[in-house]
Amino acid sequence: MFDTVIRGGTVVTAADTIRCDVGIAGGVVTALGRDLGAAREVIDAGGRLVMPGGIDSHVHLSQPSGEGIVMADDFASGTRSAAAGGVTTVMAFCMQESGKSLRAAVQDYHAKAEGRCHVDVSFHLVISDPTEQVLGQELPALVADGYTSFKVFMTYDGLALNDMQILQTMAVARETGALVMVHAENYDAIRFLTTQLEKQGRTAPFYHGASRPIAVEREATHRAISLAELVDVPIVVVHVSNREAMEEIRRAQSRGLNILGETCTQYLVLTEDDMQGLNMEGAKYVCSPPPRDRASQEACWEGLQTGVFTLFSSDHCPFRYDEQGKLAPKGRTSFRWVPNGIPGVAARLPILFSEGVGKGRIDLNAFVALTATNHARTYGLYPRKGTIAVGSDADIAIWDPERRVTIDNASQQHGADYTPYEGFEVTGWPVLTMVRGKVVMREGEVSASAPEGIYLSRGHSAHARPGGSGRKAR
Ligand code: DUC
Ligand code: ZN
Ligand code: ZN
């Protein structure tokens, strides 16, 4: 007897598209087949797609964001939004604050997440202060404990690491088999351009983009790749926004380097023109790197289609459009102070489905790979997560591929008071989200019962191993 059978749907994985039932017991998939037997609950999926729940490996929740600024989502609201959008696992950044220990940050984040998550969660570590103690003791111990990925920033006051620090951090990743994610923008170039723009009185949010043009991202991407090559480690260049950075990654890959690329929803469907004439309201679109132009959108699609980018994420980093967020008093004096980031964990899958699968840019199997399977492989969760197979967690999203929805803020169910995708029309929508066999969202209603999401300790990335694997296996 199954706990649940999902009957009559089309099951899609990164590899296959098959008409079959899914049998679930004890929170895992126990059978795939035709006319599966009795179950306590039967879910009719006739005419629907049955896909692995989305994994969003790039999400910011409850992150310290500067004086007086509060992130709009904590683990409760952020994971509610994830469930609404067909996502069953989110990987959030656990931010080390300068001068503090990494272990303390991890404990802090567990306290924030514990008992509050509607979907499963895991943490990447953000290394902002790579002291000897952090690199020599804390980080190796944390990797051994299942925190197998960390992010370094090449820009931002209080976060930017210099090249020496990045090399030292990458060396620890090499030794321990962890995966380094890189925010690639040139810090000094941004500071120089920001100062110039301010001198010219160009302080409105619109000028945020001009303070970090494509060359800023391209140069840092090239440098990050070079540093990784020197150390012989794989890296993920995250949130890539344009052709030049994409081609740096492509070139590295064609040279046999193990460089991974990620792009995000905003780089496919937003442009800098969305901020034209908006004055302060342009702050709603301020994120880094900034969305660019139509040609950049095409380049990001090309990256997804050709395998240069294997990860498609939201970079959900939500702030309210009020004085605790985008309109913080300092932020009104210059774009320099506007918190960077936009919400999008619930919009990611419908937008990629509609614009990608619906418009013939990618097929269904690529959709699953880009939104679930590759994230699980890259960050050490596969095959428990990221597929529908016997023995895998029953993390499933059921989609109505024909449903037409105009995205609005209410549909996102996040803590922000706006969505940058307001009015965007999609065809295809997740109608049920299941985490480890439990339905957490049905027809937009996120379950009101106590959240049962758990923390996931992770293994090594499929792309990394202790001792260096900066070159792709031949
Ligand atoms: N980097 C992120 O990864 N998210 C939001 C802002 C940023 O700079
Ligand atoms: Zn970043
Ligand atoms: Zn981010």
Tab-separated table of C-alpha atoms and ligand atoms in Angstrom:
chain	number	residue	atom	x	y	z
A	1	MET	CA	0.000	0.000	0.000
A	2	PHE	CA	1.387	3.400	-1.016
A	3	ASP	CA	0.875	6.517	1.023
A	4	THR	CA	0.220	8.403	-2.217
A	5	VAL	CA	-0.064	7.615	-5.879
A	6	ILE	CA	0.130	10.398	-8.448
A	7	ARG	CA	-1.923	8.931	-11.231
A	8	GLY	CA	-2.106	9.499	-14.963
A	9	GLY	CA	0.399	12.312	-15.394
A	10	THR	CA	3.383	12.746	-17.665
A	11	VAL	CA	6.533	12.344	-15.601
A	12	VAL	CA	9.423	14.496	-16.773
A	13	THR	CA	13.015	14.173	-15.603
A	14	ALA	CA	16.219	15.609	-17.018
A	15	ALA	CA	16.514	12.440	-19.107
A	16	ASP	CA	13.006	11.179	-19.914
A	17	THR	CA	9.375	12.059	-20.513
A	18	ILE	CA	7.121	9.098	-19.642
A	19	ARG	CA	3.400	8.560	-19.030
A	20	CYS	CA	3.299	6.730	-15.700
A	21	ASP	CA	2.086	6.804	-12.119
A	22	VAL	CA	4.348	7.697	-9.209
A	23	GLY	CA	4.050	5.617	-6.044
A	24	ILE	CA	5.198	7.198	-2.805
A	25	ALA	CA	5.745	5.664	0.638
A	26	GLY	CA	7.604	7.042	3.639
A	27	GLY	CA	8.354	10.284	1.819
A	28	VAL	CA	10.278	8.677	-1.025
A	29	VAL	CA	9.389	7.480	-4.494
A	30	THR	CA	9.003	3.698	-4.296
A	31	ALA	CA	7.554	2.854	-7.717
A	32	LEU	CA	7.114	4.241	-11.197
A	33	GLY	CA	4.753	2.352	-13.437
A	34	ARG	CA	1.347	1.935	-15.023
A	35	ASP	CA	-1.749	1.316	-12.871
A	36	LEU	CA	0.050	1.280	-9.554
A	37	GLY	CA	-1.935	-0.315	-6.710
A	38	ALA	CA	-3.823	0.975	-3.702
A	39	ALA	CA	-2.874	4.164	-1.904
A	40	ARG	CA	-4.179	6.161	1.033
A	41	GLU	CA	-4.328	9.198	-1.227
A	42	VAL	CA	-4.615	9.337	-4.995
A	43	ILE	CA	-3.712	12.557	-6.809
A	44	ASP	CA	-5.161	12.791	-10.283
A	45	ALA	CA	-2.523	14.240	-12.633
A	46	GLY	CA	-4.371	13.620	-15.898
A	47	GLY	CA	-3.314	16.245	-18.438
A	48	ARG	CA	-0.599	17.499	-16.110
A	49	LEU	CA	3.180	17.369	-15.983
A	50	VAL	CA	4.783	15.703	-12.983
A	51	MET	CA	8.269	17.126	-12.508
A	52	PRO	CA	10.931	17.188	-9.802
A	53	GLY	CA	10.266	20.101	-7.488
A	54	GLY	CA	12.448	23.047	-8.352
A	55	ILE	CA	15.730	23.515	-6.533
A	56	ASP	CA	16.731	27.142	-6.239
A	57	SER	CA	20.407	27.185	-5.324
A	58	HIS	CA	20.638	30.958	-5.127
A	59	VAL	CA	18.349	32.545	-2.549
A	60	HIS	CA	18.900	35.149	0.163
A	61	LEU	CA	16.743	34.984	3.292
A	62	SER	CA	17.026	36.819	6.623
A	63	GLN	CA	20.371	38.231	5.531
A	64	PRO	CA	21.887	41.145	7.470
A	65	SER	CA	21.579	43.988	4.946
A	66	GLY	CA	22.982	47.161	6.448
A	67	GLU	CA	21.880	49.684	8.989
A	68	GLY	CA	18.108	50.002	9.259
A	69	ILE	CA	17.472	47.705	6.301
A	70	VAL	CA	15.519	44.511	6.797
A	71	MET	CA	15.327	41.771	4.220
A	72	ALA	CA	11.690	41.254	3.229
A	73	ASP	CA	11.747	37.475	3.617
A	74	ASP	CA	12.693	35.310	6.519
A	75	PHE	CA	12.786	31.521	6.261
A	76	ALA	CA	9.016	31.260	6.808
A	77	SER	CA	7.883	33.697	4.119
A	78	GLY	CA	10.701	32.902	1.687
A	79	THR	CA	10.011	29.173	1.748
A	80	ARG	CA	6.251	29.817	1.538
A	81	SER	CA	6.934	31.728	-1.661
A	82	ALA	CA	9.150	28.880	-2.880
A	83	ALA	CA	6.350	26.348	-2.282
A	84	ALA	CA	3.911	28.609	-4.155
A	85	GLY	CA	6.284	28.597	-7.113
A	86	GLY	CA	6.818	24.837	-7.360
A	87	VAL	CA	10.166	24.864	-5.531
A	88	THR	CA	10.936	22.145	-2.991
A	89	THR	CA	14.502	22.990	-1.929
A	90	VAL	CA	16.149	26.376	-1.489
A	91	MET	CA	19.799	27.003	-0.808
A	92	ALA	CA	20.270	30.218	1.132
A	93	PHE	CA	23.436	32.148	1.874
A	94	CYS	CA	24.759	32.062	5.419
A	95	MET	CA	26.659	35.308	5.686
A	96	GLN	CA	29.759	35.610	7.833
A	97	GLU	CA	29.863	39.110	9.258
A	98	SER	CA	33.226	40.791	9.286
A	99	GLY	CA	35.133	40.115	12.496
A	100	LYS	CA	32.832	37.261	13.485
A	101	SER	CA	33.304	33.537	13.304
A	102	LEU	CA	31.823	31.462	10.529
A	103	ARG	CA	30.621	28.827	12.952
A	104	ALA	CA	28.663	31.511	14.821
A	105	ALA	CA	27.021	32.581	11.567
A	106	VAL	CA	26.036	28.975	10.858
A	107	GLN	CA	24.492	28.587	14.299
A	108	ASP	CA	22.666	31.849	13.843
A	109	TYR	CA	21.206	30.781	10.499
A	110	HIS	CA	20.096	27.432	11.828
A	111	ALA	CA	18.243	29.261	14.601
A	112	LYS	CA	16.564	31.465	11.985
A	113	ALA	CA	15.492	28.486	9.851
A	114	GLU	CA	14.640	25.845	12.442
A	115	GLY	CA	10.965	24.881	12.428
A	116	ARG	CA	9.984	27.673	10.034
A	117	CYS	CA	10.563	26.224	6.562
A	118	HIS	CA	7.804	25.069	4.219
A	119	VAL	CA	10.348	23.412	1.910
A	120	ASP	CA	13.768	21.863	2.525
A	121	VAL	CA	16.755	24.159	2.884
A	122	SER	CA	20.512	24.111	2.846
A	123	PHE	CA	23.144	26.815	3.308
A	124	HIS	CA	26.071	28.096	1.265
A	125	LEU	CA	28.642	29.933	3.381
A	126	VAL	CA	29.656	33.492	2.489
A	127	ILE	CA	33.306	34.109	3.344
A	128	SER	CA	33.739	37.788	4.109
A	129	ASP	CA	36.622	37.644	6.557
A	130	PRO	CA	39.061	34.855	5.620
A	131	THR	CA	41.257	34.931	8.681
A	132	GLU	CA	43.765	32.188	9.453
A	133	GLN	CA	41.328	30.752	11.949
A	134	VAL	CA	38.499	30.735	9.409
A	135	LEU	CA	40.542	29.226	6.576
A	136	GLY	CA	42.655	26.887	8.687
A	137	GLN	CA	40.100	25.598	11.174
A	138	GLU	CA	36.502	26.608	10.711
A	139	LEU	CA	36.064	26.176	7.000
A	140	PRO	CA	37.578	22.671	6.699
A	141	ALA	CA	35.493	21.531	9.677
A	142	LEU	CA	32.321	23.030	8.179
A	143	VAL	CA	32.949	21.382	4.805
A	144	ALA	CA	33.367	18.059	6.617
A	145	ASP	CA	30.024	18.755	8.300
A	146	GLY	CA	28.238	19.079	4.951
A	147	TYR	CA	28.529	22.817	4.161
A	148	THR	CA	30.225	22.011	0.880
A	149	SER	CA	29.936	25.294	-1.023
A	150	PHE	CA	30.853	28.873	-0.314
A	151	LYS	CA	30.537	32.214	-2.023
A	152	VAL	CA	33.157	34.908	-2.359
A	153	PHE	CA	32.450	38.475	-3.440
A	154	MET	CA	34.778	40.529	-5.602
A	155	THR	CA	32.850	43.703	-4.766
A	156	TYR	CA	30.879	45.429	-1.946
A	157	ASP	CA	32.191	47.218	1.116
A	158	GLY	CA	32.685	44.729	3.902
A	159	LEU	CA	32.427	41.739	1.578
A	160	ALA	CA	34.948	42.166	-1.235
A	161	LEU	CA	37.954	39.872	-1.025
A	162	ASN	CA	41.197	40.831	-2.722
A	163	ASP	CA	42.880	38.427	-5.118
A	164	MET	CA	45.174	37.059	-2.407
A	165	GLN	CA	42.201	36.296	-0.177
A	166	ILE	CA	40.300	34.707	-3.045
A	167	LEU	CA	43.281	32.507	-3.878
A	168	GLN	CA	43.609	31.481	-0.240
A	169	THR	CA	39.908	30.655	-0.043
A	170	MET	CA	40.044	28.709	-3.297
A	171	ALA	CA	43.017	26.762	-1.936
A	172	VAL	CA	40.880	25.602	0.989
A	173	ALA	CA	38.170	24.578	-1.453
A	174	ARG	CA	40.733	22.557	-3.391
A	175	GLU	CA	41.949	20.795	-0.291
A	176	THR	CA	38.507	20.016	1.056
A	177	GLY	CA	36.644	19.367	-2.205
A	178	ALA	CA	34.252	22.274	-1.718
A	179	LEU	CA	32.803	24.372	-4.527
A	180	VAL	CA	33.395	28.134	-4.694
A	181	MET	CA	30.702	30.449	-6.054
A	182	VAL	CA	31.974	33.808	-7.269
A	183	HIS	CA	30.215	37.172	-7.459
A	184	ALA	CA	32.284	38.612	-10.295
A	185	GLU	CA	32.310	42.410	-10.469
A	186	ASN	CA	35.342	44.702	-10.180
A	187	TYR	CA	35.092	46.554	-6.863
A	188	ASP	CA	37.435	49.457	-7.627
A	189	ALA	CA	35.887	50.059	-11.034
A	190	ILE	CA	32.428	50.299	-9.455
A	191	ARG	CA	33.701	52.686	-6.780
A	192	PHE	CA	35.403	54.862	-9.407
A	193	LEU	CA	32.343	55.008	-11.650
A	194	THR	CA	29.969	55.584	-8.748
A	195	THR	CA	31.992	58.562	-7.554
A	196	GLN	CA	32.039	60.014	-11.066
A	197	LEU	CA	28.293	59.593	-11.502
A	198	GLU	CA	27.625	61.220	-8.149
A	199	LYS	CA	29.818	64.188	-9.094
A	200	GLN	CA	27.660	64.590	-12.204
A	201	GLY	CA	24.510	64.547	-10.075
A	202	ARG	CA	23.494	61.191	-11.525
A	203	THR	CA	22.272	59.626	-8.326
A	204	ALA	CA	18.839	58.196	-9.238
A	205	PRO	CA	18.449	54.395	-9.112
A	206	PHE	CA	18.581	54.322	-12.917
A	207	TYR	CA	22.329	55.066	-12.750
A	208	HIS	CA	23.032	51.921	-10.748
A	209	GLY	CA	23.490	50.129	-14.086
A	210	ALA	CA	25.932	52.748	-15.349
A	211	SER	CA	28.063	52.217	-12.240
A	212	ARG	CA	28.642	48.567	-13.148
A	213	PRO	CA	28.648	48.171	-16.939
A	214	ILE	CA	29.454	44.952	-18.749
A	215	ALA	CA	33.240	45.503	-18.688
A	216	VAL	CA	33.108	45.473	-14.873
A	217	GLU	CA	31.578	42.010	-14.928
A	218	ARG	CA	33.656	40.699	-17.827
A	219	GLU	CA	36.967	41.684	-16.227
A	220	ALA	CA	36.084	40.110	-12.890
A	221	THR	CA	34.796	36.954	-14.574
A	222	HIS	CA	38.057	36.625	-16.473
A	223	ARG	CA	40.048	37.205	-13.284
A	224	ALA	CA	37.993	34.741	-11.225
A	225	ILE	CA	38.544	32.089	-13.886
A	226	SER	CA	42.280	32.817	-13.974
A	227	LEU	CA	42.550	32.540	-10.195
A	228	ALA	CA	40.641	29.246	-10.258
A	229	GLU	CA	42.947	27.972	-12.983
A	230	LEU	CA	46.009	28.895	-10.902
A	231	VAL	CA	44.681	27.007	-7.886
A	232	ASP	CA	43.172	24.171	-9.966
A	233	VAL	CA	39.646	24.297	-8.568
A	234	PRO	CA	36.197	24.320	-10.125
A	235	ILE	CA	34.127	27.454	-9.537
A	236	VAL	CA	30.603	28.619	-10.293
A	237	VAL	CA	30.354	32.116	-11.739
A	238	VAL	CA	26.939	33.127	-10.432
A	239	HIS	CA	24.302	35.518	-11.806
A	240	VAL	CA	25.875	36.086	-15.242
A	241	SER	CA	24.074	38.873	-17.103
A	242	ASN	CA	25.597	39.309	-20.569
A	243	ARG	CA	27.425	37.904	-23.582
A	244	GLU	CA	30.957	38.998	-22.695
A	245	ALA	CA	30.956	37.301	-19.306
A	246	MET	CA	29.197	34.274	-20.815
A	247	GLU	CA	31.907	34.025	-23.457
A	248	GLU	CA	34.667	34.191	-20.851
A	249	ILE	CA	33.088	31.117	-19.290
A	250	ARG	CA	32.600	29.413	-22.634
A	251	ARG	CA	36.245	30.004	-23.539
A	252	ALA	CA	37.406	28.587	-20.206
A	253	GLN	CA	35.205	25.530	-20.659
A	254	SER	CA	36.531	24.974	-24.166
A	255	ARG	CA	40.059	25.109	-22.726
A	256	GLY	CA	39.086	22.177	-20.506
A	257	LEU	CA	38.627	24.150	-17.303
A	258	ASN	CA	35.941	23.110	-14.856
A	259	ILE	CA	34.091	26.429	-14.762
A	260	LEU	CA	30.337	26.440	-14.202
A	261	GLY	CA	27.940	29.242	-15.045
A	262	GLU	CA	24.619	30.386	-13.623
A	263	THR	CA	22.132	32.877	-14.966
A	264	CYS	CA	18.894	34.116	-13.448
A	265	THR	CA	15.347	35.107	-14.382
A	266	GLN	CA	16.017	38.844	-14.449
A	267	TYR	CA	18.667	38.474	-17.160
A	268	LEU	CA	16.191	36.765	-19.477
A	269	VAL	CA	13.217	39.088	-19.158
A	270	LEU	CA	14.223	42.446	-17.644
A	271	THR	CA	16.353	45.218	-19.171
A	272	GLU	CA	17.756	48.531	-17.972
A	273	ASP	CA	14.895	50.191	-19.859
A	274	ASP	CA	12.471	48.933	-17.215
A	275	MET	CA	13.884	51.691	-14.989
A	276	GLN	CA	13.569	54.509	-17.556
A	277	GLY	CA	11.667	57.481	-16.203
A	278	LEU	CA	10.836	55.799	-12.928
A	279	ASN	CA	12.933	57.990	-10.665
A	280	MET	CA	12.937	56.471	-7.126
A	281	GLU	CA	10.670	53.658	-8.217
A	282	GLY	CA	13.562	52.413	-10.340
A	283	ALA	CA	14.897	51.112	-7.010
A	284	LYS	CA	12.480	48.213	-7.394
A	285	TYR	CA	14.747	46.852	-10.131
A	286	VAL	CA	18.128	47.520	-8.523
A	287	CYS	CA	20.117	44.313	-8.396
A	288	SER	CA	23.666	43.309	-9.223
A	289	PRO	CA	24.744	42.613	-11.830
A	290	PRO	CA	22.040	44.803	-13.395
A	291	PRO	CA	19.724	43.575	-16.144
A	292	ARG	CA	21.122	44.942	-19.401
A	293	ASP	CA	19.634	44.915	-22.910
A	294	ARG	CA	17.896	42.634	-25.408
A	295	ALA	CA	21.199	41.394	-26.859
A	296	SER	CA	22.313	40.388	-23.368
A	297	GLN	CA	19.048	38.515	-22.859
A	298	GLU	CA	19.699	36.606	-26.080
A	299	ALA	CA	23.233	35.792	-24.912
A	300	CYS	CA	21.881	34.403	-21.643
A	301	TRP	CA	19.409	32.217	-23.549
A	302	GLU	CA	22.286	31.040	-25.717
A	303	GLY	CA	24.261	30.184	-22.581
A	304	LEU	CA	21.377	28.055	-21.317
A	305	GLN	CA	20.800	26.381	-24.672
A	306	THR	CA	24.424	25.494	-25.310
A	307	GLY	CA	25.317	24.278	-21.818
A	308	VAL	CA	27.619	27.161	-20.885
A	309	PHE	CA	25.131	27.800	-18.071
A	310	THR	CA	23.934	24.667	-16.331
A	311	LEU	CA	22.211	26.491	-13.489
A	312	PHE	CA	19.161	28.729	-13.662
A	313	SER	CA	18.365	30.407	-10.344
A	314	SER	CA	16.300	33.291	-9.022
A	315	ASP	CA	18.845	35.211	-6.922
A	316	HIS	CA	15.817	35.952	-4.742
A	317	CYS	CA	17.044	38.845	-2.585
A	318	PRO	CA	13.896	40.665	-1.492
A	319	PHE	CA	13.486	44.143	-0.041
A	320	ARG	CA	10.250	46.035	0.519
A	321	TYR	CA	9.664	49.297	-1.317
A	322	ASP	CA	9.575	51.263	1.918
A	323	GLU	CA	11.935	52.944	4.345
A	324	GLN	CA	13.168	49.606	5.735
A	325	GLY	CA	14.119	48.483	2.240
A	326	LYS	CA	14.561	50.167	-1.116
A	327	LEU	CA	13.545	53.593	0.261
A	328	ALA	CA	15.874	53.593	3.260
A	329	PRO	CA	16.805	57.207	4.052
A	330	LYS	CA	20.404	56.863	2.850
A	331	GLY	CA	19.211	55.149	-0.337
A	332	ARG	CA	17.292	58.268	-1.314
A	333	THR	CA	20.516	60.243	-1.505
A	334	SER	CA	22.208	58.003	-4.109
A	335	PHE	CA	21.769	54.650	-5.859
A	336	ARG	CA	25.002	53.747	-4.027
A	337	TRP	CA	22.982	53.036	-0.894
A	338	VAL	CA	19.923	51.328	-2.380
A	339	PRO	CA	19.949	47.696	-1.249
A	340	ASN	CA	20.804	45.426	-4.176
A	341	GLY	CA	18.412	42.612	-4.909
A	342	ILE	CA	14.960	41.704	-6.144
A	343	PRO	CA	12.445	38.994	-5.234
A	344	GLY	CA	11.824	36.095	-7.622
A	345	VAL	CA	11.851	32.642	-6.027
A	346	ALA	CA	8.204	32.045	-7.045
A	347	ALA	CA	8.477	33.605	-10.512
A	348	ARG	CA	11.558	31.684	-11.699
A	349	LEU	CA	9.950	28.441	-12.803
A	350	PRO	CA	6.821	29.816	-14.511
A	351	ILE	CA	8.893	32.372	-16.428
A	352	LEU	CA	11.464	29.829	-17.647
A	353	PHE	CA	8.687	27.360	-18.475
A	354	SER	CA	6.675	29.884	-20.433
A	355	GLU	CA	9.501	31.754	-22.154
A	356	GLY	CA	11.721	28.696	-22.547
A	357	VAL	CA	9.601	25.579	-23.079
A	358	GLY	CA	6.492	27.417	-24.287
A	359	LYS	CA	8.415	29.410	-26.889
A	360	GLY	CA	10.519	26.474	-28.075
A	361	ARG	CA	13.858	27.730	-26.747
A	362	ILE	CA	14.472	24.701	-24.511
A	363	ASP	CA	12.740	21.352	-24.128
A	364	LEU	CA	11.040	19.984	-21.033
A	365	ASN	CA	13.997	17.825	-20.047
A	366	ALA	CA	16.346	20.800	-20.229
A	367	PHE	CA	13.864	22.744	-18.087
A	368	VAL	CA	14.114	20.070	-15.382
A	369	ALA	CA	17.904	19.903	-15.673
A	370	LEU	CA	18.306	23.678	-15.408
A	371	THR	CA	15.895	24.123	-12.528
A	372	ALA	CA	16.408	20.995	-10.431
A	373	THR	CA	18.748	18.174	-11.471
A	374	ASN	CA	21.851	20.250	-12.173
A	375	HIS	CA	21.462	22.106	-8.878
A	376	ALA	CA	21.312	18.793	-7.008
A	377	ARG	CA	24.378	17.445	-8.817
A	378	THR	CA	26.357	20.647	-8.481
A	379	TYR	CA	25.704	21.092	-4.791
A	380	GLY	CA	25.876	17.517	-3.522
A	381	LEU	CA	22.201	16.606	-3.183
A	382	TYR	CA	21.852	14.129	-6.054
A	383	PRO	CA	20.142	11.641	-6.374
A	384	ARG	CA	18.232	12.244	-3.177
A	385	LYS	CA	16.985	15.486	-4.725
A	386	GLY	CA	16.569	16.759	-8.269
A	387	THR	CA	14.918	13.797	-9.969
A	388	ILE	CA	11.953	11.453	-9.820
A	389	ALA	CA	13.419	7.978	-9.396
A	390	VAL	CA	12.869	5.037	-7.093
A	391	GLY	CA	14.618	5.922	-3.836
A	392	SER	CA	14.618	9.682	-4.357
A	393	ASP	CA	12.766	12.010	-2.007
A	394	ALA	CA	9.225	12.574	-3.269
A	395	ASP	CA	9.852	16.252	-4.026
A	396	ILE	CA	7.447	16.872	-6.859
A	397	ALA	CA	5.719	19.758	-8.590
A	398	ILE	CA	2.624	19.081	-10.672
A	399	TRP	CA	2.131	21.572	-13.476
A	400	ASP	CA	-0.816	22.612	-15.564
A	401	PRO	CA	1.040	23.359	-18.809
A	402	GLU	CA	-1.903	25.284	-20.269
A	403	ARG	CA	-2.756	27.589	-17.395
A	404	ARG	CA	-2.387	31.244	-18.250
A	405	VAL	CA	-1.462	33.535	-15.395
A	406	THR	CA	-0.580	37.200	-15.203
A	407	ILE	CA	2.028	37.477	-12.476
A	408	ASP	CA	1.105	39.873	-9.687
A	409	ASN	CA	2.453	40.445	-6.223
A	410	ALA	CA	-0.200	38.317	-4.490
A	411	SER	CA	0.702	35.265	-6.581
A	412	GLN	CA	4.277	35.436	-5.278
A	413	GLN	CA	3.339	34.988	-1.606
A	414	HIS	CA	6.627	36.552	-0.513
A	415	GLY	CA	7.320	39.242	2.046
A	416	ALA	CA	8.098	41.968	-0.479
A	417	ASP	CA	5.355	44.452	-1.357
A	418	TYR	CA	6.069	44.297	-5.093
A	419	THR	CA	7.372	42.003	-7.803
A	420	PRO	CA	9.568	43.225	-10.665
A	421	TYR	CA	7.611	40.775	-12.845
A	422	GLU	CA	4.216	42.473	-12.238
A	423	GLY	CA	2.019	42.047	-15.319
A	424	PHE	CA	4.244	39.415	-16.946
A	425	GLU	CA	2.064	36.851	-18.697
A	426	VAL	CA	2.957	33.186	-18.520
A	427	THR	CA	1.470	29.963	-19.798
A	428	GLY	CA	2.123	27.032	-17.478
A	429	TRP	CA	1.833	27.082	-13.711
A	430	PRO	CA	2.636	24.767	-10.777
A	431	VAL	CA	-0.636	23.640	-9.203
A	432	LEU	CA	0.726	21.322	-6.511
A	433	THR	CA	4.021	21.162	-4.638
A	434	MET	CA	5.007	18.123	-2.595
A	435	VAL	CA	8.008	17.884	-0.276
A	436	ARG	CA	9.087	14.405	0.828
A	437	GLY	CA	5.599	13.076	0.079
A	438	LYS	CA	3.660	15.843	1.867
A	439	VAL	CA	1.571	18.281	-0.144
A	440	VAL	CA	2.719	21.779	0.849
A	441	MET	CA	0.886	23.757	-1.856
A	442	ARG	CA	-2.320	22.977	-3.723
A	443	GLU	CA	-3.834	25.439	-6.187
A	444	GLY	CA	-1.860	28.310	-4.692
A	445	GLU	CA	-2.789	27.512	-1.084
A	446	VAL	CA	0.331	26.889	0.959
A	447	SER	CA	-0.404	24.425	3.750
A	448	ALA	CA	-1.302	26.107	7.032
A	449	SER	CA	-0.040	23.219	9.159
A	450	ALA	CA	3.278	23.482	10.978
A	451	PRO	CA	6.148	23.814	8.490
A	452	GLU	CA	8.038	20.539	8.092
A	453	GLY	CA	10.954	21.576	5.882
A	454	ILE	CA	14.272	20.202	7.077
A	455	TYR	CA	17.904	21.255	6.802
A	456	LEU	CA	19.900	19.254	4.258
A	457	SER	CA	23.519	18.449	4.938
A	458	ARG	CA	25.257	17.979	1.580
A	459	GLY	CA	27.911	15.779	0.016
A	460	HIS	CA	30.571	16.935	-2.408
A	461	SER	CA	29.612	18.518	-5.687
A	462	ALA	CA	29.688	16.237	-8.712
A	463	HIS	CA	32.234	18.738	-10.069
A	464	ALA	CA	34.603	18.950	-7.106
A	465	ARG	CA	36.737	16.581	-5.119
A	466	PRO	CA	39.491	17.020	-2.553
A	467	GLY	CA	42.833	17.620	-4.232
A	468	GLY	CA	41.750	19.688	-7.191
A	469	SER	CA	39.579	19.100	-10.184
A	470	GLY	CA	39.864	22.394	-11.964
A	471	ARG	CA	40.045	20.525	-15.256
A	472	LYS	CA	37.145	18.632	-16.720
A	473	ALA	CA	37.572	14.845	-16.881
A	474	ARG	CA	38.374	13.779	-20.412
B	1	DUC	N1	24.544	39.450	-5.253
B	1	DUC	C1	23.708	38.483	-5.084
B	1	DUC	O1	24.085	37.335	-5.223
B	1	DUC	N2	22.438	38.747	-4.798
B	1	DUC	C2	21.924	40.021	-4.654
B	1	DUC	C3	22.869	41.093	-4.755
B	1	DUC	C4	24.214	40.702	-5.131
B	1	DUC	O2	25.049	41.521	-5.337
B	2	ZN	ZN	26.183	38.080	-5.859
B	3	ZN	ZN	22.469	36.487	-4.798
